Amino acid sequence: SLTCNGNSHSFFNHPDLFAILSKFELIYFPLIDTKYSLEDILHKQLECDILIIEGSIKKGLIKNGVDYSKLIENYAQEAKHIITAGTCATFGGVFKEYDPERISGFCFDKERVKENFNSYKDKLISLPGCPIHPKWLSYVLQMLGSGNTIPIDKLNRPQELYNITVHTGCSRNEYFEWKIDTKGFGHKEGCSFYEHGCQGPYSRGSCNKILWNDTSSKTIVGTPCFGCTEPTFPKERFFFTKTNMGIPATMPLEVSKRAYLTITGIAKSFTIKRLERNIIDYDS
Ligand code: SF4
């Protein structure tokens, strides 16, 4: 598959990495020493409970003489569970931009369901993200490992992780509510939605519920969310909010334009002095 291995590297940062790995027998993984080699998985039909796919799928891709799409299909048929780790493996992601006709996710091509979906839909868990949070993967592994069922949505994403938006839990929510945009990247004050292109209200994911490095998130530190968990990722312009007459061209997820205009119209007519001030007064 086509990958930068960002999801693997994210998972290597899991604080409980070794404890999690100790609960599973790792058959093969290209980045670390495993019990079996690439030769073994090519020439022996090994038993496989969980297949984790990282990277976009390009039909007929030959790397080092190996047809990876065939190899993946082969083990996908054997596996009891399949996890597509990352937006590339799930929807096509960044690599799809290179050859949109031939590159896709494993069972989805952006939001379009591929022909193979019916064969795998009952054992597929979609984990989009660029990269995924290490604890999203450990949640799925531990649930599967202990025989639990994971409630999923129509794109097979775990509801626990993706039935909220990135906006949920962001420390800048108060600024969003009162329509106060940030004055720049990295500023402690303001929300990045109105002028800086934050995709948090459109993007499903728990980045502000399960914090990165157990500490923070992109939107909390003052970088707009890029919407990396969505089938539409990557969008053409980051850091930019498309507006029509000052109104965002796209409404927050499942919020009607009428509801949005009513709430923001009221919010905009008030000035909340506390929110206009800097959080830290460096001159005092
Ligand atoms: S910065 Fe983004 S995620 Fe945070 S409150 Fe604003 S819109 Fe929501």
mmCIF file of C-alpha atoms and ligand atoms in Angstrom:
data_model
loop_
_atom_site.group_PDB
_atom_site.id
_atom_site.type_symbol
_atom_site.label_atom_id
_atom_site.label_comp_id
_atom_site.label_asym_id
_atom_site.label_seq_id
_atom_site.Cartn_x
_atom_site.Cartn_y
_atom_site.Cartn_z
ATOM 1 C CA SER A 1 0.000 0.000 0.000
ATOM 2 C CA LEU A 2 0.992 3.651 -0.328
ATOM 3 C CA THR A 3 1.868 5.119 3.026
ATOM 4 C CA CYS A 4 4.129 7.469 4.962
ATOM 5 C CA ASN A 5 3.719 5.148 8.003
ATOM 6 C CA GLY A 6 2.440 8.105 10.032
ATOM 7 C CA ASN A 7 -0.139 5.929 11.788
ATOM 8 C CA SER A 8 2.511 3.422 12.830
ATOM 9 C CA HIS A 9 4.706 6.196 14.183
ATOM 10 C CA SER A 10 1.736 7.662 16.023
ATOM 11 C CA PHE A 11 1.076 4.250 17.579
ATOM 12 C CA PHE A 12 4.736 3.922 18.624
ATOM 13 C CA ASN A 13 4.073 6.949 20.845
ATOM 14 C CA HIS A 14 1.376 5.124 22.784
ATOM 15 C CA PRO A 15 2.291 5.362 26.488
ATOM 16 C CA ASP A 16 1.272 1.725 26.992
ATOM 17 C CA LEU A 17 2.663 0.391 23.713
ATOM 18 C CA PHE A 18 4.477 -2.636 25.120
ATOM 19 C CA ALA A 19 1.641 -3.615 27.436
ATOM 20 C CA ILE A 20 -0.771 -3.581 24.482
ATOM 21 C CA LEU A 21 1.564 -5.456 22.156
ATOM 22 C CA SER A 22 2.154 -8.112 24.813
ATOM 23 C CA LYS A 23 -1.503 -9.119 24.516
ATOM 24 C CA PHE A 24 -1.176 -9.955 20.805
ATOM 25 C CA GLU A 25 1.073 -12.124 18.694
ATOM 26 C CA LEU A 26 2.520 -9.915 15.987
ATOM 27 C CA ILE A 27 2.721 -11.964 12.801
ATOM 28 C CA TYR A 28 4.283 -9.432 10.464
ATOM 29 C CA PHE A 29 4.910 -5.724 10.467
ATOM 30 C CA PRO A 30 7.413 -4.100 8.090
ATOM 31 C CA LEU A 31 8.818 -1.529 10.541
ATOM 32 C CA ILE A 32 9.874 -3.788 13.416
ATOM 33 C CA ASP A 33 11.187 -7.315 13.885
ATOM 34 C CA THR A 34 8.359 -9.803 13.855
ATOM 35 C CA LYS A 35 8.054 -13.559 14.093
ATOM 36 C CA TYR A 36 7.549 -13.948 10.346
ATOM 37 C CA SER A 37 9.183 -12.247 7.381
ATOM 38 C CA LEU A 38 7.654 -10.813 4.210
ATOM 39 C CA GLU A 39 8.749 -14.013 2.470
ATOM 40 C CA ASP A 40 6.806 -16.047 5.027
ATOM 41 C CA ILE A 41 3.566 -14.134 4.624
ATOM 42 C CA LEU A 42 3.934 -14.313 0.848
ATOM 43 C CA HIS A 43 4.552 -18.010 0.604
ATOM 44 C CA LYS A 44 2.754 -19.436 3.653
ATOM 45 C CA GLN A 45 -0.902 -18.911 4.410
ATOM 46 C CA LEU A 46 -0.544 -17.825 8.038
ATOM 47 C CA GLU A 47 -3.418 -17.600 10.471
ATOM 48 C CA CYS A 48 -4.473 -13.990 11.001
ATOM 49 C CA ASP A 49 -7.079 -12.754 13.503
ATOM 50 C CA ILE A 50 -6.674 -9.020 12.960
ATOM 51 C CA LEU A 51 -5.390 -7.447 9.764
ATOM 52 C CA ILE A 52 -4.366 -3.801 10.129
ATOM 53 C CA ILE A 53 -4.052 -1.978 6.831
ATOM 54 C CA GLU A 54 -2.061 1.256 6.627
ATOM 55 C CA GLY A 55 -1.902 3.264 3.394
ATOM 56 C CA SER A 56 -3.952 3.781 0.240
ATOM 57 C CA ILE A 57 -4.683 0.924 -2.115
ATOM 58 C CA LYS A 58 -3.512 1.077 -5.708
ATOM 59 C CA LYS A 59 -4.666 -1.823 -7.804
ATOM 60 C CA GLY A 60 -1.727 -3.646 -9.342
ATOM 61 C CA LEU A 61 0.869 -1.803 -7.237
ATOM 62 C CA ILE A 62 4.096 -3.812 -7.338
ATOM 63 C CA LYS A 63 6.708 -2.969 -4.678
ATOM 64 C CA ASN A 64 9.881 -5.070 -4.495
ATOM 65 C CA GLY A 65 8.205 -7.567 -6.798
ATOM 66 C CA VAL A 66 5.161 -7.956 -4.518
ATOM 67 C CA ASP A 67 1.583 -7.219 -5.624
ATOM 68 C CA TYR A 68 0.378 -5.584 -2.422
ATOM 69 C CA SER A 69 -3.294 -5.237 -3.300
ATOM 70 C CA LYS A 70 -3.438 -9.008 -3.924
ATOM 71 C CA LEU A 71 -1.529 -9.745 -0.716
ATOM 72 C CA ILE A 72 -3.907 -7.553 1.297
ATOM 73 C CA GLU A 73 -7.026 -9.132 -0.269
ATOM 74 C CA ASN A 74 -5.596 -12.564 0.484
ATOM 75 C CA TYR A 75 -5.171 -11.871 4.205
ATOM 76 C CA ALA A 76 -8.394 -9.822 4.361
ATOM 77 C CA GLN A 77 -10.313 -12.958 3.412
ATOM 78 C CA GLU A 78 -8.600 -14.927 6.196
ATOM 79 C CA ALA A 79 -8.755 -12.334 8.958
ATOM 80 C CA LYS A 80 -11.528 -12.269 11.563
ATOM 81 C CA HIS A 81 -11.273 -8.470 11.797
ATOM 82 C CA ILE A 82 -9.890 -5.798 9.492
ATOM 83 C CA ILE A 83 -8.836 -2.356 10.689
ATOM 84 C CA THR A 84 -8.085 0.372 8.154
ATOM 85 C CA ALA A 85 -5.700 2.582 10.117
ATOM 86 C CA GLY A 86 -5.640 6.139 8.816
ATOM 87 C CA THR A 87 -7.502 8.151 6.191
ATOM 88 C CA CYS A 88 -5.432 6.719 3.306
ATOM 89 C CA ALA A 89 -6.365 3.113 4.097
ATOM 90 C CA THR A 90 -9.966 4.108 4.832
ATOM 91 C CA PHE A 91 -10.864 6.635 2.119
ATOM 92 C CA GLY A 92 -7.799 7.111 -0.105
ATOM 93 C CA GLY A 93 -6.472 10.206 1.665
ATOM 94 C CA VAL A 94 -3.466 12.206 0.530
ATOM 95 C CA PHE A 95 -2.106 9.548 -1.869
ATOM 96 C CA LYS A 96 -5.369 9.463 -3.789
ATOM 97 C CA GLU A 97 -4.621 12.986 -5.018
ATOM 98 C CA TYR A 98 -1.729 11.600 -7.066
ATOM 99 C CA ASP A 99 -3.855 9.229 -9.159
ATOM 100 C CA PRO A 100 -7.553 9.713 -8.238
ATOM 101 C CA GLU A 101 -8.811 7.108 -10.711
ATOM 102 C CA ARG A 102 -6.645 4.246 -9.431
ATOM 103 C CA ILE A 103 -5.962 5.007 -5.782
ATOM 104 C CA SER A 104 -8.553 4.618 -3.007
ATOM 105 C CA GLY A 105 -9.111 3.294 0.469
ATOM 106 C CA PHE A 106 -9.537 -0.434 1.070
ATOM 107 C CA CYS A 107 -13.375 -0.508 1.049
ATOM 108 C CA PHE A 108 -14.176 3.148 0.341
ATOM 109 C CA ASP A 109 -13.206 5.527 -2.398
ATOM 110 C CA LYS A 110 -13.698 8.764 -0.523
ATOM 111 C CA GLU A 111 -17.318 8.217 0.648
ATOM 112 C CA ARG A 112 -18.214 5.849 -2.191
ATOM 113 C CA VAL A 113 -18.594 2.228 -1.189
ATOM 114 C CA LYS A 114 -16.355 -0.089 -3.263
ATOM 115 C CA GLU A 115 -17.368 -3.447 -4.695
ATOM 116 C CA ASN A 116 -15.470 -5.388 -2.025
ATOM 117 C CA PHE A 117 -17.351 -3.710 0.863
ATOM 118 C CA ASN A 118 -20.059 -6.365 1.028
ATOM 119 C CA SER A 119 -17.446 -9.092 1.507
ATOM 120 C CA TYR A 120 -15.844 -7.307 4.459
ATOM 121 C CA LYS A 121 -18.507 -5.037 5.986
ATOM 122 C CA ASP A 122 -19.158 -7.331 8.951
ATOM 123 C CA LYS A 123 -15.535 -7.399 10.050
ATOM 124 C CA LEU A 124 -14.300 -3.968 8.988
ATOM 125 C CA ILE A 125 -13.437 -1.169 11.409
ATOM 126 C CA SER A 126 -12.648 2.173 9.773
ATOM 127 C CA LEU A 127 -10.222 4.386 11.671
ATOM 128 C CA PRO A 128 -9.695 7.531 9.598
ATOM 129 C CA GLY A 129 -7.247 10.219 10.721
ATOM 130 C CA CYS A 130 -3.993 11.637 9.412
ATOM 131 C CA PRO A 131 -2.565 10.209 11.516
ATOM 132 C CA ILE A 132 -4.885 8.329 13.853
ATOM 133 C CA HIS A 133 -4.550 8.907 17.570
ATOM 134 C CA PRO A 134 -2.660 5.952 19.113
ATOM 135 C CA LYS A 135 -5.447 5.457 21.640
ATOM 136 C CA TRP A 136 -8.063 5.092 18.895
ATOM 137 C CA LEU A 137 -6.194 2.042 17.657
ATOM 138 C CA SER A 138 -5.603 0.655 21.145
ATOM 139 C CA TYR A 139 -9.326 1.092 21.931
ATOM 140 C CA VAL A 140 -10.249 -1.000 18.899
ATOM 141 C CA LEU A 141 -7.554 -3.631 19.540
ATOM 142 C CA GLN A 142 -8.543 -4.046 23.166
ATOM 143 C CA MET A 143 -12.251 -4.220 22.368
ATOM 144 C CA LEU A 144 -11.654 -6.853 19.691
ATOM 145 C CA GLY A 145 -9.094 -8.718 21.799
ATOM 146 C CA SER A 146 -11.570 -9.040 24.654
ATOM 147 C CA GLY A 147 -14.378 -10.167 22.356
ATOM 148 C CA ASN A 148 -16.478 -7.019 22.647
ATOM 149 C CA THR A 149 -18.641 -5.605 19.886
ATOM 150 C CA ILE A 150 -17.780 -2.109 18.703
ATOM 151 C CA PRO A 151 -20.834 -0.018 17.685
ATOM 152 C CA ILE A 152 -20.065 1.481 14.284
ATOM 153 C CA ASP A 153 -21.632 4.047 11.944
ATOM 154 C CA LYS A 154 -22.490 3.685 8.255
ATOM 155 C CA LEU A 155 -18.833 4.062 7.228
ATOM 156 C CA ASN A 156 -17.841 1.438 9.846
ATOM 157 C CA ARG A 157 -16.237 4.021 12.141
ATOM 158 C CA PRO A 158 -16.486 3.315 15.907
ATOM 159 C CA GLN A 159 -19.282 5.512 17.230
ATOM 160 C CA GLU A 160 -17.410 6.009 20.495
ATOM 161 C CA LEU A 161 -14.629 7.818 18.611
ATOM 162 C CA TYR A 162 -16.373 9.417 15.638
ATOM 163 C CA ASN A 163 -19.903 10.279 16.713
ATOM 164 C CA ILE A 164 -18.701 13.620 18.027
ATOM 165 C CA THR A 165 -16.905 16.381 16.146
ATOM 166 C CA VAL A 166 -13.380 17.661 16.730
ATOM 167 C CA HIS A 167 -15.112 20.846 17.913
ATOM 168 C CA THR A 168 -16.484 18.899 20.910
ATOM 169 C CA GLY A 169 -14.293 19.653 23.883
ATOM 170 C CA CYS A 170 -12.099 22.277 22.210
ATOM 171 C CA SER A 171 -11.005 24.848 24.786
ATOM 172 C CA ARG A 172 -11.969 27.603 22.304
ATOM 173 C CA ASN A 173 -15.688 26.803 22.333
ATOM 174 C CA GLU A 174 -16.605 29.963 24.220
ATOM 175 C CA TYR A 175 -14.987 32.075 21.490
ATOM 176 C CA PHE A 176 -16.893 30.071 18.867
ATOM 177 C CA GLU A 177 -20.177 30.702 20.648
ATOM 178 C CA TRP A 178 -19.583 34.457 20.808
ATOM 179 C CA LYS A 179 -18.161 34.636 17.267
ATOM 180 C CA ILE A 180 -14.701 35.835 18.216
ATOM 181 C CA ASP A 181 -12.024 34.685 15.781
ATOM 182 C CA THR A 182 -8.389 34.272 16.731
ATOM 183 C CA LYS A 183 -5.949 36.985 15.717
ATOM 184 C CA GLY A 184 -3.398 34.450 14.478
ATOM 185 C CA PHE A 185 -2.014 30.931 14.645
ATOM 186 C CA GLY A 186 -0.772 29.931 18.059
ATOM 187 C CA HIS A 187 -2.635 32.687 19.884
ATOM 188 C CA LYS A 188 -4.228 31.550 23.116
ATOM 189 C CA GLU A 189 -7.399 33.521 22.447
ATOM 190 C CA GLY A 190 -10.123 33.187 19.829
ATOM 191 C CA CYS A 191 -11.576 30.477 17.646
ATOM 192 C CA SER A 192 -10.145 29.559 14.222
ATOM 193 C CA PHE A 193 -13.491 28.890 12.554
ATOM 194 C CA TYR A 194 -14.554 32.235 11.126
ATOM 195 C CA GLU A 195 -11.379 33.299 9.295
ATOM 196 C CA HIS A 196 -8.735 30.618 9.650
ATOM 197 C CA GLY A 197 -10.497 27.602 8.174
ATOM 198 C CA CYS A 198 -10.941 25.391 11.243
ATOM 199 C CA GLN A 199 -12.780 22.239 10.175
ATOM 200 C CA GLY A 200 -13.566 21.162 13.759
ATOM 201 C CA PRO A 201 -17.350 21.699 13.499
ATOM 202 C CA TYR A 202 -17.469 19.613 10.278
ATOM 203 C CA SER A 203 -15.115 16.800 11.204
ATOM 204 C CA ARG A 204 -15.912 13.640 13.097
ATOM 205 C CA GLY A 205 -13.256 12.662 15.606
ATOM 206 C CA SER A 206 -12.327 12.720 19.257
ATOM 207 C CA CYS A 207 -9.148 14.840 19.089
ATOM 208 C CA ASN A 208 -10.467 17.095 21.853
ATOM 209 C CA LYS A 209 -11.858 14.274 23.961
ATOM 210 C CA ILE A 210 -8.808 12.005 23.895
ATOM 211 C CA LEU A 211 -5.984 14.514 23.901
ATOM 212 C CA TRP A 212 -2.758 14.088 21.926
ATOM 213 C CA ASN A 213 0.202 13.054 24.085
ATOM 214 C CA ASP A 214 -2.382 13.118 26.889
ATOM 215 C CA THR A 215 -1.871 16.880 26.873
ATOM 216 C CA SER A 216 -3.370 18.953 24.095
ATOM 217 C CA SER A 217 -4.692 19.122 20.542
ATOM 218 C CA LYS A 218 -4.095 21.006 17.341
ATOM 219 C CA THR A 219 -7.038 23.363 17.866
ATOM 220 C CA ILE A 220 -6.207 23.969 21.527
ATOM 221 C CA VAL A 221 -2.668 25.125 20.653
ATOM 222 C CA GLY A 222 -4.021 27.412 17.948
ATOM 223 C CA THR A 223 -3.805 25.535 14.633
ATOM 224 C CA PRO A 224 -7.034 25.026 12.711
ATOM 225 C CA CYS A 225 -8.299 21.467 12.348
ATOM 226 C CA PHE A 226 -7.676 20.256 8.742
ATOM 227 C CA GLY A 227 -10.577 17.789 8.753
ATOM 228 C CA CYS A 228 -8.149 14.893 8.341
ATOM 229 C CA THR A 229 -10.653 12.257 9.494
ATOM 230 C CA GLU A 230 -13.165 13.054 6.761
ATOM 231 C CA PRO A 231 -13.591 11.232 3.423
ATOM 232 C CA THR A 232 -13.080 14.605 1.695
ATOM 233 C CA PHE A 233 -9.572 15.036 3.151
ATOM 234 C CA PRO A 234 -7.387 16.668 1.873
ATOM 235 C CA LYS A 235 -9.354 19.737 0.920
ATOM 236 C CA GLU A 236 -7.882 22.226 -1.491
ATOM 237 C CA ARG A 237 -7.345 25.153 0.853
ATOM 238 C CA PHE A 238 -6.357 24.916 4.486
ATOM 239 C CA PHE A 239 -6.354 27.992 6.757
ATOM 240 C CA PHE A 240 -9.247 29.537 4.840
ATOM 241 C CA THR A 241 -12.952 29.740 5.636
ATOM 242 C CA LYS A 242 -15.087 30.141 2.546
ATOM 243 C CA THR A 243 -17.868 32.611 3.250
ATOM 244 C CA ASN A 244 -20.816 34.106 1.420
ATOM 245 C CA MET A 245 -21.535 37.641 2.609
ATOM 246 C CA GLY A 246 -19.721 36.913 5.860
ATOM 247 C CA ILE A 247 -21.576 33.662 6.503
ATOM 248 C CA PRO A 248 -19.598 30.372 6.377
ATOM 249 C CA ALA A 249 -20.404 28.586 3.109
ATOM 250 C CA THR A 250 -20.708 25.283 4.989
ATOM 251 C CA MET A 251 -22.716 25.028 8.188
ATOM 252 C CA PRO A 252 -21.437 23.015 11.161
ATOM 253 C CA LEU A 253 -22.400 19.335 10.919
ATOM 254 C CA GLU A 254 -26.201 18.910 10.848
ATOM 255 C CA VAL A 255 -26.816 22.516 11.935
ATOM 256 C CA SER A 256 -29.392 24.267 9.743
ATOM 257 C CA LYS A 257 -28.575 27.660 8.287
ATOM 258 C CA ARG A 258 -31.597 29.094 10.079
ATOM 259 C CA ALA A 259 -30.431 27.792 13.448
ATOM 260 C CA TYR A 260 -26.884 29.014 12.800
ATOM 261 C CA LEU A 261 -27.964 32.511 11.742
ATOM 262 C CA THR A 262 -30.346 32.861 14.686
ATOM 263 C CA ILE A 263 -27.748 31.892 17.270
ATOM 264 C CA THR A 264 -24.814 33.784 15.757
ATOM 265 C CA GLY A 265 -26.942 36.872 15.041
ATOM 266 C CA ILE A 266 -27.739 37.145 18.739
ATOM 267 C CA ALA A 267 -24.184 36.316 19.830
ATOM 268 C CA LYS A 268 -22.685 38.947 17.534
ATOM 269 C CA SER A 269 -24.859 41.690 18.999
ATOM 270 C CA PHE A 270 -23.168 41.404 22.405
ATOM 271 C CA THR A 271 -19.623 42.208 23.478
ATOM 272 C CA ILE A 272 -18.159 39.984 26.160
ATOM 273 C CA LYS A 273 -15.283 42.019 27.533
ATOM 274 C CA ARG A 274 -13.567 39.078 29.224
ATOM 275 C CA LEU A 275 -13.272 37.317 25.879
ATOM 276 C CA GLU A 276 -11.904 40.424 24.146
ATOM 277 C CA ARG A 277 -8.950 40.542 26.566
ATOM 278 C CA ASN A 278 -5.767 38.472 26.343
ATOM 279 C CA ILE A 279 -5.713 35.505 28.700
ATOM 280 C CA ILE A 280 -2.237 36.454 29.887
ATOM 281 C CA ASP A 281 -1.528 40.127 30.466
ATOM 282 C CA TYR A 282 2.208 40.296 29.799
ATOM 283 C CA ASP A 283 2.391 44.016 30.685
ATOM 284 C CA SER A 284 1.177 43.638 34.258
HETATM 285 S S1 SF4 B 1 -10.890 26.358 17.046
HETATM 286 FE FE1 SF4 B 1 -12.090 24.926 15.759
HETATM 287 S S2 SF4 B 1 -12.534 23.213 17.105
HETATM 288 FE FE2 SF4 B 1 -11.921 24.926 18.416
HETATM 289 S S3 SF4 B 1 -13.835 25.971 18.983
HETATM 290 FE FE3 SF4 B 1 -13.070 26.970 17.148
HETATM 291 S S4 SF4 B 1 -14.072 25.886 15.460
HETATM 292 FE FE4 SF4 B 1 -14.287 24.592 17.245
#
